[in-house]
């Protein structure tokens, strides 16, 4: 099987959807000739032209609003918000319009809008270009939220997002774009709402998202040298959430660590903890541990940035702590 980078996998899903369906088109700042701030859409303007790969003004509210209108008229727009921090400028459209129209119309209207955005720390982008705000969107009824951590997942989940009749927020992480993975030549859609077990284990479950999936895998390898068997589960879709798979894993291992790059306080992991303790409390042999960023705006200085965001060592420390609690 050929290797694809995460960046190439996202681009391939966009291109194949556009080739198959004339109703799919792209909008965003600098996504045409420039190929977007992260180069994900490079080459698509040459293939599909300016009608279907549209540069927009610098107005996130206008970009999302136009996407909502096009979606309600039967098209399947994919709009790009350059940095997920800038979702804040379009929240009125996302939260009060896109998320509500299908419900308020009694199902007469569909809003098949996909909003791609990227963010994340690790390359010194500063406090306004690296936030992880997925918890804000998971809180809104009517939205679906996806956070793929691998090329295969990004490709298959993006395809399913485009062909979902509800608005989907599709999160990507800046540091994941270069990672490579073997991918089947034929794109295989991945249904939204299905978690993935990346590593089987017996002693503790780590439920991780985005780049923390990879840092958790590194931590699991280190824990194995200490005789601790770690299972890694990636929810992939944050809403709808595959609670059955998460709970089944915790019932198997009897311990749980939740890890994400977003700030720990009120992060997505807090909901996972609530679900696990509600549905698997009698199986838990130790309190659930949470790993996330410290409660601070992201520093620009590289050393301080690395101090604020969670590393594999933090996951390993949480794993050790939850296992040691039984002694």
GROMACS .gro file of C-alpha atoms in nm:
model
  327
    1UNK     CA    1   0.000   0.000   0.000
    2UNK     CA    2   0.125   0.352  -0.073
    3UNK     CA    3   0.224   0.584   0.210
    4UNK     CA    4   0.031   0.908   0.249
    5UNK     CA    5   0.099   1.202   0.473
    6UNK     CA    6  -0.188   1.339   0.678
    7UNK     CA    7  -0.183   1.648   0.455
    8UNK     CA    8  -0.204   1.438   0.137
    9UNK     CA    9  -0.482   1.224   0.284
   10UNK     CA   10  -0.700   1.527   0.353
   11UNK     CA   11  -0.633   1.662   0.005
   12UNK     CA   12  -0.715   1.326  -0.152
   13UNK     CA   13  -1.050   1.306   0.026
   14UNK     CA   14  -1.138   1.657  -0.093
   15UNK     CA   15  -1.034   1.585  -0.451
   16UNK     CA   16  -1.216   1.253  -0.477
   17UNK     CA   17  -1.536   1.400  -0.334
   18UNK     CA   18  -1.517   1.688  -0.583
   19UNK     CA   19  -1.458   1.451  -0.875
   20UNK     CA   20  -1.753   1.236  -0.776
   21UNK     CA   21  -2.002   1.511  -0.690
   22UNK     CA   22  -2.035   1.850  -0.858
   23UNK     CA   23  -2.218   1.980  -0.551
   24UNK     CA   24  -1.898   1.963  -0.345
   25UNK     CA   25  -1.693   2.283  -0.351
   26UNK     CA   26  -1.437   2.458  -0.129
   27UNK     CA   27  -1.425   2.807   0.021
   28UNK     CA   28  -1.166   2.974   0.240
   29UNK     CA   29  -0.896   3.235   0.278
   30UNK     CA   30  -0.608   3.184   0.029
   31UNK     CA   31  -0.709   2.825  -0.051
   32UNK     CA   32  -0.701   2.864  -0.431
   33UNK     CA   33  -0.370   2.957  -0.598
   34UNK     CA   34  -0.183   2.960  -0.267
   35UNK     CA   35  -0.325   2.625  -0.153
   36UNK     CA   36  -0.414   2.742   0.197
   37UNK     CA   37  -0.193   2.846   0.487
   38UNK     CA   38  -0.087   2.484   0.544
   39UNK     CA   39  -0.070   2.379   0.177
   40UNK     CA   40  -0.352   2.126   0.208
   41UNK     CA   41  -0.544   2.241  -0.102
   42UNK     CA   42  -0.244   2.296  -0.331
   43UNK     CA   43  -0.324   2.185  -0.686
   44UNK     CA   44  -0.701   2.170  -0.644
   45UNK     CA   45  -0.751   2.514  -0.802
   46UNK     CA   46  -0.564   2.393  -1.113
   47UNK     CA   47  -0.790   2.088  -1.143
   48UNK     CA   48  -1.129   2.233  -1.048
   49UNK     CA   49  -1.102   2.606  -1.118
   50UNK     CA   50  -1.213   2.915  -0.933
   51UNK     CA   51  -1.584   2.827  -0.926
   52UNK     CA   52  -1.524   2.526  -0.704
   53UNK     CA   53  -1.210   2.634  -0.515
   54UNK     CA   54  -1.305   2.981  -0.400
   55UNK     CA   55  -1.089   3.237  -0.225
   56UNK     CA   56  -1.293   3.440   0.022
   57UNK     CA   57  -1.264   3.773   0.200
   58UNK     CA   58  -1.105   3.773   0.546
   59UNK     CA   59  -1.434   3.724   0.728
   60UNK     CA   60  -1.497   3.397   0.907
   61UNK     CA   61  -1.859   3.488   0.969
   62UNK     CA   62  -1.911   3.548   0.596
   63UNK     CA   63  -1.732   3.226   0.499
   64UNK     CA   64  -1.943   3.010   0.730
   65UNK     CA   65  -2.262   3.202   0.655
   66UNK     CA   66  -2.219   3.155   0.281
   67UNK     CA   67  -2.148   2.788   0.341
   68UNK     CA   68  -2.469   2.749   0.540
   69UNK     CA   69  -2.671   2.911   0.263
   70UNK     CA   70  -2.516   2.691  -0.004
   71UNK     CA   71  -2.572   2.378   0.207
   72UNK     CA   72  -2.940   2.460   0.261
   73UNK     CA   73  -2.974   2.498  -0.117
   74UNK     CA   74  -2.855   2.140  -0.172
   75UNK     CA   75  -2.481   2.178  -0.218
   76UNK     CA   76  -2.209   2.021  -0.002
   77UNK     CA   77  -1.963   2.302   0.076
   78UNK     CA   78  -1.637   2.244   0.258
   79UNK     CA   79  -1.520   2.569   0.414
   80UNK     CA   80  -1.177   2.620   0.564
   81UNK     CA   81  -1.116   2.835   0.870
   82UNK     CA   82  -0.744   2.904   0.859
   83UNK     CA   83  -0.685   2.861   1.234
   84UNK     CA   84  -0.934   2.714   1.475
   85UNK     CA   85  -0.884   3.017   1.701
   86UNK     CA   86  -1.073   3.209   1.431
   87UNK     CA   87  -1.380   2.990   1.480
   88UNK     CA   88  -1.460   3.239   1.754
   89UNK     CA   89  -1.541   3.494   1.484
   90UNK     CA   90  -1.796   3.262   1.323
   91UNK     CA   91  -1.960   3.112   1.630
   92UNK     CA   92  -2.286   3.299   1.575
   93UNK     CA   93  -2.325   3.133   1.237
   94UNK     CA   94  -2.210   2.791   1.359
   95UNK     CA   95  -2.396   2.778   1.691
   96UNK     CA   96  -2.716   2.974   1.620
   97UNK     CA   97  -2.762   2.899   1.249
   98UNK     CA   98  -2.589   2.587   1.116
   99UNK     CA   99  -2.657   2.377   1.425
  100UNK     CA  100  -3.024   2.475   1.454
  101UNK     CA  101  -3.182   2.489   1.106
  102UNK     CA  102  -3.249   2.118   1.061
  103UNK     CA  103  -3.415   2.090   1.402
  104UNK     CA  104  -3.612   2.415   1.378
  105UNK     CA  105  -3.743   2.325   1.031
  106UNK     CA  106  -3.866   1.987   1.149
  107UNK     CA  107  -3.619   1.817   0.919
  108UNK     CA  108  -3.729   2.003   0.607
  109UNK     CA  109  -3.388   2.167   0.578
  110UNK     CA  110  -3.053   1.989   0.572
  111UNK     CA  111  -2.720   2.161   0.637
  112UNK     CA  112  -2.450   1.935   0.485
  113UNK     CA  113  -2.170   2.179   0.568
  114UNK     CA  114  -1.818   2.067   0.657
  115UNK     CA  115  -1.595   2.317   0.838
  116UNK     CA  116  -1.227   2.220   0.822
  117UNK     CA  117  -0.990   2.395   1.058
  118UNK     CA  118  -0.647   2.340   1.205
  119UNK     CA  119  -0.465   2.445   1.516
  120UNK     CA  120  -0.246   2.315   1.790
  121UNK     CA  121   0.082   2.394   1.961
  122UNK     CA  122   0.437   2.271   1.918
  123UNK     CA  123   0.572   2.523   1.667
  124UNK     CA  124   0.555   2.852   1.860
  125UNK     CA  125   0.250   3.008   1.691
  126UNK     CA  126   0.156   3.205   2.002
  127UNK     CA  127  -0.161   3.240   2.206
  128UNK     CA  128  -0.396   3.336   1.919
  129UNK     CA  129  -0.304   3.066   1.665
  130UNK     CA  130  -0.280   2.738   1.855
  131UNK     CA  131  -0.578   2.689   2.082
  132UNK     CA  132  -0.764   2.358   2.095
  133UNK     CA  133  -1.131   2.452   2.125
  134UNK     CA  134  -1.306   2.127   2.039
  135UNK     CA  135  -1.493   2.122   2.373
  136UNK     CA  136  -1.675   2.443   2.277
  137UNK     CA  137  -1.826   2.279   1.969
  138UNK     CA  138  -1.905   1.940   2.126
  139UNK     CA  139  -2.128   2.131   2.369
  140UNK     CA  140  -2.364   2.245   2.088
  141UNK     CA  141  -2.656   2.018   1.991
  142UNK     CA  142  -2.688   1.985   1.614
  143UNK     CA  143  -2.315   1.976   1.537
  144UNK     CA  144  -2.094   1.677   1.472
  145UNK     CA  145  -1.727   1.705   1.568
  146UNK     CA  146  -1.437   1.502   1.429
  147UNK     CA  147  -1.069   1.498   1.532
  148UNK     CA  148  -0.864   1.252   1.324
  149UNK     CA  149  -0.515   1.158   1.441
  150UNK     CA  150  -0.385   0.958   1.142
  151UNK     CA  151  -0.382   0.983   0.760
  152UNK     CA  152  -0.620   0.690   0.715
  153UNK     CA  153  -0.864   0.830   0.966
  154UNK     CA  154  -0.841   1.181   0.824
  155UNK     CA  155  -0.919   1.058   0.473
  156UNK     CA  156  -1.204   0.826   0.566
  157UNK     CA  157  -1.365   1.053   0.824
  158UNK     CA  158  -1.347   1.362   0.602
  159UNK     CA  159  -1.528   1.176   0.326
  160UNK     CA  160  -1.802   1.073   0.569
  161UNK     CA  161  -1.821   1.430   0.701
  162UNK     CA  162  -1.875   1.573   0.353
  163UNK     CA  163  -2.160   1.332   0.287
  164UNK     CA  164  -2.329   1.377   0.625
  165UNK     CA  165  -2.646   1.588   0.607
  166UNK     CA  166  -2.555   1.773   0.927
  167UNK     CA  167  -2.288   2.038   0.991
  168UNK     CA  168  -1.955   1.881   1.085
  169UNK     CA  169  -1.657   2.056   1.244
  170UNK     CA  170  -1.346   1.873   1.125
  171UNK     CA  171  -1.039   1.946   1.340
  172UNK     CA  172  -0.685   1.894   1.211
  173UNK     CA  173  -0.361   1.950   1.403
  174UNK     CA  174  -0.068   2.137   1.254
  175UNK     CA  175   0.193   1.887   1.375
  176UNK     CA  176   0.008   1.590   1.226
  177UNK     CA  177   0.028   1.706   0.863
  178UNK     CA  178   0.374   1.552   0.793
  179UNK     CA  179   0.312   1.213   0.957
  180UNK     CA  180   0.290   0.917   0.718
  181UNK     CA  181   0.091   0.597   0.713
  182UNK     CA  182   0.021   0.319   0.466
  183UNK     CA  183  -0.320   0.377   0.311
  184UNK     CA  184  -0.522   0.158   0.073
  185UNK     CA  185  -0.528   0.295  -0.280
  186UNK     CA  186  -0.907   0.303  -0.269
  187UNK     CA  187  -1.051   0.548  -0.019
  188UNK     CA  188  -1.251   0.369   0.250
  189UNK     CA  189  -1.514   0.584   0.427
  190UNK     CA  190  -1.510   0.560   0.808
  191UNK     CA  191  -1.847   0.604   0.979
  192UNK     CA  192  -1.875   0.889   1.224
  193UNK     CA  193  -1.914   0.780   1.584
  194UNK     CA  194  -1.681   0.478   1.589
  195UNK     CA  195  -1.375   0.478   1.815
  196UNK     CA  196  -1.056   0.289   1.732
  197UNK     CA  197  -0.835   0.079   1.958
  198UNK     CA  198  -0.481   0.148   1.844
  199UNK     CA  199  -0.301  -0.064   2.101
  200UNK     CA  200  -0.433  -0.354   2.308
  201UNK     CA  201  -0.351  -0.357   2.680
  202UNK     CA  202  -0.459  -0.504   3.012
  203UNK     CA  203  -0.365  -0.267   3.296
  204UNK     CA  204  -0.492   0.080   3.201
  205UNK     CA  205  -0.686   0.247   2.919
  206UNK     CA  206  -0.562   0.577   2.777
  207UNK     CA  207  -0.833   0.764   2.584
  208UNK     CA  208  -0.652   1.023   2.373
  209UNK     CA  209  -0.721   1.264   2.087
  210UNK     CA  210  -0.515   1.434   1.816
  211UNK     CA  211  -0.141   1.455   1.881
  212UNK     CA  212  -0.187   1.303   2.228
  213UNK     CA  213  -0.265   0.975   2.054
  214UNK     CA  214   0.093   0.962   1.930
  215UNK     CA  215   0.240   1.085   2.258
  216UNK     CA  216   0.032   0.824   2.442
  217UNK     CA  217   0.162   0.548   2.215
  218UNK     CA  218   0.515   0.659   2.305
  219UNK     CA  219   0.423   0.659   2.674
  220UNK     CA  220   0.269   0.312   2.640
  221UNK     CA  221   0.592   0.176   2.494
  222UNK     CA  222   0.785   0.319   2.790
  223UNK     CA  223   0.530   0.180   3.035
  224UNK     CA  224   0.563  -0.164   2.879
  225UNK     CA  225   0.932  -0.166   2.977
  226UNK     CA  226   0.813  -0.119   3.335
  227UNK     CA  227   0.570  -0.409   3.308
  228UNK     CA  228   0.257  -0.194   3.261
  229UNK     CA  229   0.026  -0.296   2.975
  230UNK     CA  230  -0.148   0.010   2.826
  231UNK     CA  231  -0.446   0.012   2.592
  232UNK     CA  232  -0.481   0.320   2.367
  233UNK     CA  233  -0.824   0.424   2.238
  234UNK     CA  234  -0.885   0.713   1.996
  235UNK     CA  235  -1.249   0.831   1.991
  236UNK     CA  236  -1.188   0.988   1.645
  237UNK     CA  237  -1.538   1.139   1.647
  238UNK     CA  238  -1.602   1.351   1.954
  239UNK     CA  239  -1.971   1.398   1.871
  240UNK     CA  240  -2.133   1.152   1.835
  241UNK     CA  241  -1.912   0.977   2.088
  242UNK     CA  242  -1.865   0.600   2.082
  243UNK     CA  243  -1.922   0.558   2.455
  244UNK     CA  244  -1.972   0.182   2.422
  245UNK     CA  245  -1.616   0.127   2.299
  246UNK     CA  246  -1.463   0.359   2.559
  247UNK     CA  247  -1.653   0.197   2.845
  248UNK     CA  248  -1.578  -0.156   2.720
  249UNK     CA  249  -1.206  -0.080   2.723
  250UNK     CA  250  -1.216   0.058   3.077
  251UNK     CA  251  -1.416  -0.241   3.199
  252UNK     CA  252  -1.138  -0.457   3.054
  253UNK     CA  253  -0.845  -0.271   3.214
  254UNK     CA  254  -1.018  -0.127   3.526
  255UNK     CA  255  -0.823   0.200   3.502
  256UNK     CA  256  -0.842   0.507   3.281
  257UNK     CA  257  -0.635   0.807   3.175
  258UNK     CA  258  -0.780   1.076   2.948
  259UNK     CA  259  -0.535   1.285   2.743
  260UNK     CA  260  -0.572   1.582   2.509
  261UNK     CA  261  -0.374   1.893   2.418
  262UNK     CA  262  -0.656   2.132   2.511
  263UNK     CA  263  -0.660   2.297   2.852
  264UNK     CA  264  -0.755   2.039   3.115
  265UNK     CA  265  -1.018   2.257   3.286
  266UNK     CA  266  -1.357   2.194   3.118
  267UNK     CA  267  -1.184   2.016   2.829
  268UNK     CA  268  -1.334   1.732   2.624
  269UNK     CA  269  -1.170   1.489   2.863
  270UNK     CA  270  -1.399   1.605   3.144
  271UNK     CA  271  -1.698   1.465   2.954
  272UNK     CA  272  -1.514   1.139   2.891
  273UNK     CA  273  -1.439   1.110   3.263
  274UNK     CA  274  -1.807   1.170   3.343
  275UNK     CA  275  -1.920   0.904   3.096
  276UNK     CA  276  -1.670   0.647   3.224
  277UNK     CA  277  -1.748   0.698   3.593
  278UNK     CA  278  -2.121   0.686   3.519
  279UNK     CA  279  -2.111   0.368   3.311
  280UNK     CA  280  -1.806   0.185   3.449
  281UNK     CA  281  -1.775   0.302   3.811
  282UNK     CA  282  -1.800  -0.048   3.957
  283UNK     CA  283  -1.513  -0.165   3.736
  284UNK     CA  284  -1.271   0.116   3.830
  285UNK     CA  285  -0.985   0.018   4.060
  286UNK     CA  286  -0.845   0.373   4.076
  287UNK     CA  287  -0.957   0.732   4.016
  288UNK     CA  288  -0.947   0.844   3.654
  289UNK     CA  289  -0.647   1.063   3.567
  290UNK     CA  290  -0.662   1.362   3.331
  291UNK     CA  291  -0.378   1.494   3.115
  292UNK     CA  292  -0.408   1.828   2.937
  293UNK     CA  293  -0.258   2.172   2.899
  294UNK     CA  294  -0.203   2.399   3.195
  295UNK     CA  295  -0.457   2.675   3.252
  296UNK     CA  296  -0.269   2.951   3.071
  297UNK     CA  297  -0.268   3.122   2.731
  298UNK     CA  298  -0.015   2.948   2.511
  299UNK     CA  299   0.328   3.109   2.545
  300UNK     CA  300   0.524   3.208   2.236
  301UNK     CA  301   0.864   3.108   2.377
  302UNK     CA  302   0.934   2.745   2.273
  303UNK     CA  303   1.051   2.633   2.618
  304UNK     CA  304   0.745   2.779   2.789
  305UNK     CA  305   0.514   2.639   2.522
  306UNK     CA  306   0.649   2.290   2.582
  307UNK     CA  307   0.600   2.342   2.956
  308UNK     CA  308   0.232   2.433   2.914
  309UNK     CA  309   0.122   2.159   2.672
  310UNK     CA  310   0.114   1.790   2.773
  311UNK     CA  311   0.398   1.562   2.666
  312UNK     CA  312   0.437   1.185   2.653
  313UNK     CA  313   0.609   1.204   2.992
  314UNK     CA  314   0.289   1.349   3.141
  315UNK     CA  315   0.086   1.059   3.005
  316UNK     CA  316   0.339   0.813   3.143
  317UNK     CA  317   0.324   0.980   3.485
  318UNK     CA  318  -0.058   0.953   3.484
  319UNK     CA  319  -0.038   0.587   3.386
  320UNK     CA  320   0.206   0.516   3.670
  321UNK     CA  321  -0.011   0.705   3.915
  322UNK     CA  322  -0.334   0.520   3.836
  323UNK     CA  323  -0.164   0.181   3.846
  324UNK     CA  324   0.016   0.256   4.173
  325UNK     CA  325  -0.303   0.362   4.350
  326UNK     CA  326  -0.401   0.000   4.414
  327UNK     CA  327  -0.091  -0.064   4.629
   0.00000   0.00000   0.00000
